[in-house]
């Protein structure tokens, strides 16, 4: 840890104590004598993701967010819906406490949640993740969603495929009766 005042690379520890979730160290710069405090905490180890080509990569929530954001682009979703979804998946991954998880497993978790959130985002995500190579594969997914939609008890459980008009334009002005 470089000195925050002069940038010198070395300091001595003048006090050290255990705090709630780590160790607090009071330090003094060996160059300018300024005092500052550092905290040391245990970083929980995240899982490694096994990619399709068997390479391992540390789980990266930002990558996950980017993928979900792309699928949800311009969809009429609450602003925090994407972050919430990524948070949920991250929490679940840490809970599972596995050292490694196949990327397909994470993809399935996203698909499952997008399916109940927004059909269009679901299809977009599926088309990237499942790598549809022909229209038949895409049609199968769409057909399965159409089946869901027909069976859905609440017709407005899903967001409309085509967003309604702007709220302002939908308002009808009262017609004045002429006498
Ligand atoms: Zn210093």
PDB file of C-alpha atoms and ligand atoms in Angstrom:
ATOM      1  CA  UNK A   1       0.000   0.000   0.000  1.00  0.00           C
ATOM      2  CA  UNK A   2       1.552   3.266  -1.145  1.00  0.00           C
ATOM      3  CA  UNK A   3       1.413   6.286   1.150  1.00  0.00           C
ATOM      4  CA  UNK A   4      -1.715   8.293   0.232  1.00  0.00           C
ATOM      5  CA  UNK A   5       0.153  11.548   0.883  1.00  0.00           C
ATOM      6  CA  UNK A   6       3.508  11.175  -0.820  1.00  0.00           C
ATOM      7  CA  UNK A   7       3.122   7.877  -2.696  1.00  0.00           C
ATOM      8  CA  UNK A   8       6.088   6.229  -1.004  1.00  0.00           C
ATOM      9  CA  UNK A   9       5.909   2.448  -1.296  1.00  0.00           C
ATOM     10  CA  UNK A  10       6.736   1.447   2.265  1.00  0.00           C
ATOM     11  CA  UNK A  11       5.253   2.020   5.684  1.00  0.00           C
ATOM     12  CA  UNK A  12       5.522   0.566   9.179  1.00  0.00           C
ATOM     13  CA  UNK A  13       2.617  -0.788  11.197  1.00  0.00           C
ATOM     14  CA  UNK A  14       2.247   1.155  14.437  1.00  0.00           C
ATOM     15  CA  UNK A  15      -0.972  -0.456  15.619  1.00  0.00           C
ATOM     16  CA  UNK A  16      -2.932  -3.528  14.621  1.00  0.00           C
ATOM     17  CA  UNK A  17      -6.261  -4.761  15.907  1.00  0.00           C
ATOM     18  CA  UNK A  18      -8.965  -7.230  15.017  1.00  0.00           C
ATOM     19  CA  UNK A  19     -12.198  -5.654  13.944  1.00  0.00           C
ATOM     20  CA  UNK A  20     -15.536  -7.238  13.015  1.00  0.00           C
ATOM     21  CA  UNK A  21     -14.607  -8.753   9.683  1.00  0.00           C
ATOM     22  CA  UNK A  22     -10.880  -8.276   9.396  1.00  0.00           C
ATOM     23  CA  UNK A  23      -7.803  -6.520  10.674  1.00  0.00           C
ATOM     24  CA  UNK A  24      -7.340  -2.784  11.010  1.00  0.00           C
ATOM     25  CA  UNK A  25      -3.781  -1.505  10.751  1.00  0.00           C
ATOM     26  CA  UNK A  26      -2.537   1.937  11.627  1.00  0.00           C
ATOM     27  CA  UNK A  27       0.473   2.715   9.461  1.00  0.00           C
ATOM     28  CA  UNK A  28       3.141   5.355   9.240  1.00  0.00           C
ATOM     29  CA  UNK A  29       4.869   6.297   6.012  1.00  0.00           C
ATOM     30  CA  UNK A  30       8.610   5.644   6.133  1.00  0.00           C
ATOM     31  CA  UNK A  31       9.271   8.700   4.014  1.00  0.00           C
ATOM     32  CA  UNK A  32       6.945  11.548   5.082  1.00  0.00           C
ATOM     33  CA  UNK A  33       5.836  10.085   8.471  1.00  0.00           C
ATOM     34  CA  UNK A  34       2.162  10.594   7.617  1.00  0.00           C
ATOM     35  CA  UNK A  35      -0.221   8.171   9.339  1.00  0.00           C
ATOM     36  CA  UNK A  36      -3.016   6.290   7.621  1.00  0.00           C
ATOM     37  CA  UNK A  37      -5.216   3.252   8.202  1.00  0.00           C
ATOM     38  CA  UNK A  38      -5.654   0.088   6.159  1.00  0.00           C
ATOM     39  CA  UNK A  39      -8.166  -2.732   6.542  1.00  0.00           C
ATOM     40  CA  UNK A  40      -7.511  -6.313   5.599  1.00  0.00           C
ATOM     41  CA  UNK A  41     -10.534  -8.506   4.837  1.00  0.00           C
ATOM     42  CA  UNK A  42     -10.980 -11.970   3.497  1.00  0.00           C
ATOM     43  CA  UNK A  43     -12.200 -11.906  -0.081  1.00  0.00           C
ATOM     44  CA  UNK A  44     -14.620 -14.792  -0.596  1.00  0.00           C
ATOM     45  CA  UNK A  45     -13.472 -16.844  -3.551  1.00  0.00           C
ATOM     46  CA  UNK A  46     -15.883 -16.785  -6.462  1.00  0.00           C
ATOM     47  CA  UNK A  47     -16.481 -19.783  -8.690  1.00  0.00           C
ATOM     48  CA  UNK A  48     -14.617 -20.399 -11.907  1.00  0.00           C
ATOM     49  CA  UNK A  49     -16.672 -20.619 -15.048  1.00  0.00           C
ATOM     50  CA  UNK A  50     -15.966 -23.516 -17.397  1.00  0.00           C
ATOM     51  CA  UNK A  51     -16.283 -22.180 -20.938  1.00  0.00           C
ATOM     52  CA  UNK A  52     -17.440 -24.182 -23.936  1.00  0.00           C
ATOM     53  CA  UNK A  53     -13.824 -24.760 -24.995  1.00  0.00           C
ATOM     54  CA  UNK A  54     -13.048 -26.001 -21.458  1.00  0.00           C
ATOM     55  CA  UNK A  55     -11.051 -22.906 -20.531  1.00  0.00           C
ATOM     56  CA  UNK A  56     -11.593 -21.680 -16.975  1.00  0.00           C
ATOM     57  CA  UNK A  57     -12.320 -18.077 -16.224  1.00  0.00           C
ATOM     58  CA  UNK A  58     -13.084 -16.385 -12.930  1.00  0.00           C
ATOM     59  CA  UNK A  59     -16.774 -15.509 -12.622  1.00  0.00           C
ATOM     60  CA  UNK A  60     -17.240 -11.904 -13.714  1.00  0.00           C
ATOM     61  CA  UNK A  61     -20.489 -10.223 -12.754  1.00  0.00           C
ATOM     62  CA  UNK A  62     -19.867  -7.349 -15.160  1.00  0.00           C
ATOM     63  CA  UNK A  63     -19.768  -9.754 -18.074  1.00  0.00           C
ATOM     64  CA  UNK A  64     -23.018 -11.258 -16.912  1.00  0.00           C
ATOM     65  CA  UNK A  65     -24.542  -7.781 -16.624  1.00  0.00           C
ATOM     66  CA  UNK A  66     -23.414  -6.861 -20.137  1.00  0.00           C
ATOM     67  CA  UNK A  67     -25.050  -9.952 -21.604  1.00  0.00           C
ATOM     68  CA  UNK A  68     -28.344  -9.405 -19.810  1.00  0.00           C
ATOM     69  CA  UNK A  69     -28.329  -5.667 -20.593  1.00  0.00           C
ATOM     70  CA  UNK A  70     -27.919  -6.360 -24.295  1.00  0.00           C
ATOM     71  CA  UNK A  71     -30.877  -8.746 -24.248  1.00  0.00           C
ATOM     72  CA  UNK A  72     -33.014  -6.219 -22.364  1.00  0.00           C
ATOM     73  CA  UNK A  73     -32.061  -3.200 -24.452  1.00  0.00           C
ATOM     74  CA  UNK A  74     -35.012  -0.876 -25.120  1.00  0.00           C
ATOM     75  CA  UNK A  75     -37.434  -3.223 -23.408  1.00  0.00           C
ATOM     76  CA  UNK A  76     -39.932  -1.498 -21.098  1.00  0.00           C
ATOM     77  CA  UNK A  77     -38.375  -2.947 -17.920  1.00  0.00           C
ATOM     78  CA  UNK A  78     -37.834  -1.235 -14.576  1.00  0.00           C
ATOM     79  CA  UNK A  79     -34.367   0.333 -14.523  1.00  0.00           C
ATOM     80  CA  UNK A  80     -33.066  -1.906 -11.770  1.00  0.00           C
ATOM     81  CA  UNK A  81     -34.504  -5.154 -13.163  1.00  0.00           C
ATOM     82  CA  UNK A  82     -31.253  -6.092 -14.912  1.00  0.00           C
ATOM     83  CA  UNK A  83     -29.088  -5.364 -11.865  1.00  0.00           C
ATOM     84  CA  UNK A  84     -31.466  -7.299  -9.633  1.00  0.00           C
ATOM     85  CA  UNK A  85     -31.339 -10.273 -11.955  1.00  0.00           C
ATOM     86  CA  UNK A  86     -27.536 -10.272 -11.985  1.00  0.00           C
ATOM     87  CA  UNK A  87     -27.446  -9.836  -8.191  1.00  0.00           C
ATOM     88  CA  UNK A  88     -29.717 -12.843  -7.741  1.00  0.00           C
ATOM     89  CA  UNK A  89     -27.596 -15.025  -9.964  1.00  0.00           C
ATOM     90  CA  UNK A  90     -24.383 -13.923  -8.282  1.00  0.00           C
ATOM     91  CA  UNK A  91     -25.867 -14.638  -4.846  1.00  0.00           C
ATOM     92  CA  UNK A  92     -27.049 -18.059  -5.970  1.00  0.00           C
ATOM     93  CA  UNK A  93     -23.618 -18.912  -7.394  1.00  0.00           C
ATOM     94  CA  UNK A  94     -21.895 -17.961  -4.140  1.00  0.00           C
ATOM     95  CA  UNK A  95     -24.475 -19.931  -2.163  1.00  0.00           C
ATOM     96  CA  UNK A  96     -23.894 -23.046  -4.248  1.00  0.00           C
ATOM     97  CA  UNK A  97     -20.270 -22.672  -3.183  1.00  0.00           C
ATOM     98  CA  UNK A  98     -18.892 -24.720  -6.065  1.00  0.00           C
ATOM     99  CA  UNK A  99     -15.343 -24.235  -7.233  1.00  0.00           C
ATOM    100  CA  UNK A 100     -16.367 -24.481 -10.867  1.00  0.00           C
ATOM    101  CA  UNK A 101     -19.584 -24.048 -12.783  1.00  0.00           C
ATOM    102  CA  UNK A 102     -20.174 -24.597 -16.511  1.00  0.00           C
ATOM    103  CA  UNK A 103     -21.098 -21.421 -18.413  1.00  0.00           C
ATOM    104  CA  UNK A 104     -24.169 -23.287 -19.676  1.00  0.00           C
ATOM    105  CA  UNK A 105     -25.403 -23.535 -16.080  1.00  0.00           C
ATOM    106  CA  UNK A 106     -25.225 -19.763 -15.672  1.00  0.00           C
ATOM    107  CA  UNK A 107     -26.906 -19.297 -19.069  1.00  0.00           C
ATOM    108  CA  UNK A 108     -29.773 -21.499 -17.952  1.00  0.00           C
ATOM    109  CA  UNK A 109     -30.174 -19.467 -14.761  1.00  0.00           C
ATOM    110  CA  UNK A 110     -30.444 -16.272 -16.824  1.00  0.00           C
ATOM    111  CA  UNK A 111     -32.890 -17.841 -19.299  1.00  0.00           C
ATOM    112  CA  UNK A 112     -35.121 -19.127 -16.538  1.00  0.00           C
ATOM    113  CA  UNK A 113     -35.433 -15.644 -15.040  1.00  0.00           C
ATOM    114  CA  UNK A 114     -35.748 -13.774 -18.330  1.00  0.00           C
ATOM    115  CA  UNK A 115     -38.532 -16.090 -19.369  1.00  0.00           C
ATOM    116  CA  UNK A 116     -40.731 -14.870 -16.569  1.00  0.00           C
ATOM    117  CA  UNK A 117     -39.560 -11.277 -16.994  1.00  0.00           C
ATOM    118  CA  UNK A 118     -39.800 -10.492 -20.696  1.00  0.00           C
ATOM    119  CA  UNK A 119     -40.271 -12.788 -23.696  1.00  0.00           C
ATOM    120  CA  UNK A 120     -38.389 -10.581 -26.148  1.00  0.00           C
ATOM    121  CA  UNK A 121     -35.352 -10.310 -23.876  1.00  0.00           C
ATOM    122  CA  UNK A 122     -35.563 -14.056 -23.381  1.00  0.00           C
ATOM    123  CA  UNK A 123     -35.514 -14.745 -27.130  1.00  0.00           C
ATOM    124  CA  UNK A 124     -32.645 -12.303 -27.661  1.00  0.00           C
ATOM    125  CA  UNK A 125     -30.594 -13.899 -24.911  1.00  0.00           C
ATOM    126  CA  UNK A 126     -31.438 -17.392 -26.132  1.00  0.00           C
ATOM    127  CA  UNK A 127     -30.415 -16.531 -29.683  1.00  0.00           C
ATOM    128  CA  UNK A 128     -26.935 -15.536 -28.516  1.00  0.00           C
ATOM    129  CA  UNK A 129     -26.490 -18.172 -25.859  1.00  0.00           C
ATOM    130  CA  UNK A 130     -28.026 -21.129 -27.683  1.00  0.00           C
ATOM    131  CA  UNK A 131     -26.445 -19.932 -30.927  1.00  0.00           C
ATOM    132  CA  UNK A 132     -29.449 -20.569 -33.112  1.00  0.00           C
ATOM    133  CA  UNK A 133     -28.081 -21.740 -36.423  1.00  0.00           C
ATOM    134  CA  UNK A 134     -31.383 -21.910 -38.239  1.00  0.00           C
ATOM    135  CA  UNK A 135     -34.855 -20.480 -38.103  1.00  0.00           C
ATOM    136  CA  UNK A 136     -36.327 -23.816 -36.965  1.00  0.00           C
ATOM    137  CA  UNK A 137     -34.472 -23.684 -33.652  1.00  0.00           C
ATOM    138  CA  UNK A 138     -35.677 -20.132 -33.124  1.00  0.00           C
ATOM    139  CA  UNK A 139     -39.228 -21.105 -34.044  1.00  0.00           C
ATOM    140  CA  UNK A 140     -39.212 -23.886 -31.447  1.00  0.00           C
ATOM    141  CA  UNK A 141     -38.370 -21.407 -28.708  1.00  0.00           C
ATOM    142  CA  UNK A 142     -40.970 -18.922 -29.907  1.00  0.00           C
ATOM    143  CA  UNK A 143     -43.582 -21.680 -30.153  1.00  0.00           C
ATOM    144  CA  UNK A 144     -42.908 -22.735 -26.580  1.00  0.00           C
ATOM    145  CA  UNK A 145     -43.439 -19.117 -25.470  1.00  0.00           C
ATOM    146  CA  UNK A 146     -46.667 -18.822 -27.446  1.00  0.00           C
ATOM    147  CA  UNK A 147     -47.857 -21.950 -25.630  1.00  0.00           C
ATOM    148  CA  UNK A 148     -46.999 -20.268 -22.325  1.00  0.00           C
ATOM    149  CA  UNK A 149     -48.799 -17.113 -23.283  1.00  0.00           C
ATOM    150  CA  UNK A 150     -51.985 -18.977 -24.178  1.00  0.00           C
ATOM    151  CA  UNK A 151     -51.858 -20.869 -20.894  1.00  0.00           C
ATOM    152  CA  UNK A 152     -51.058 -17.811 -18.813  1.00  0.00           C
ATOM    153  CA  UNK A 153     -53.862 -17.086 -16.424  1.00  0.00           C
ATOM    154  CA  UNK A 154     -53.091 -13.450 -16.079  1.00  0.00           C
ATOM    155  CA  UNK A 155     -52.935 -11.863 -19.513  1.00  0.00           C
ATOM    156  CA  UNK A 156     -50.795  -8.981 -18.248  1.00  0.00           C
ATOM    157  CA  UNK A 157     -48.296 -11.169 -16.381  1.00  0.00           C
ATOM    158  CA  UNK A 158     -45.909 -10.327 -19.226  1.00  0.00           C
ATOM    159  CA  UNK A 159     -45.049  -6.984 -20.694  1.00  0.00           C
ATOM    160  CA  UNK A 160     -46.692  -6.334 -24.053  1.00  0.00           C
ATOM    161  CA  UNK A 161     -44.546  -7.244 -27.050  1.00  0.00           C
ATOM    162  CA  UNK A 162     -45.219  -3.844 -28.530  1.00  0.00           C
ATOM    163  CA  UNK A 163     -45.180  -1.148 -25.868  1.00  0.00           C
ATOM    164  CA  UNK A 164     -48.360   0.882 -25.676  1.00  0.00           C
ATOM    165  CA  UNK A 165     -48.436   4.444 -26.947  1.00  0.00           C
ATOM    166  CA  UNK A 166     -46.776   7.129 -24.876  1.00  0.00           C
ATOM    167  CA  UNK A 167     -48.979   7.828 -21.871  1.00  0.00           C
ATOM    168  CA  UNK A 168     -49.452  11.433 -22.946  1.00  0.00           C
ATOM    169  CA  UNK A 169     -50.837  10.617 -26.363  1.00  0.00           C
ATOM    170  CA  UNK A 170     -53.248   8.058 -25.039  1.00  0.00           C
ATOM    171  CA  UNK A 171     -55.181  10.592 -23.018  1.00  0.00           C
ATOM    172  CA  UNK A 172     -58.370  11.581 -24.752  1.00  0.00           C
ATOM    173  CA  UNK A 173     -59.585  15.077 -24.297  1.00  0.00           C
ATOM    174  CA  UNK A 174     -63.171  15.377 -23.240  1.00  0.00           C
ATOM    175  CA  UNK A 175     -65.339  16.231 -26.180  1.00  0.00           C
ATOM    176  CA  UNK A 176     -67.199  19.391 -25.642  1.00  0.00           C
ATOM    177  CA  UNK A 177     -70.803  19.137 -26.575  1.00  0.00           C
ATOM    178  CA  UNK A 178     -71.970  21.880 -28.849  1.00  0.00           C
ATOM    179  CA  UNK A 179     -75.284  23.391 -28.314  1.00  0.00           C
TER     180      UNK A 179
HETATM  181 ZN1  LIG B   1       4.382   9.402   2.759  1.00  0.00          ZN
END
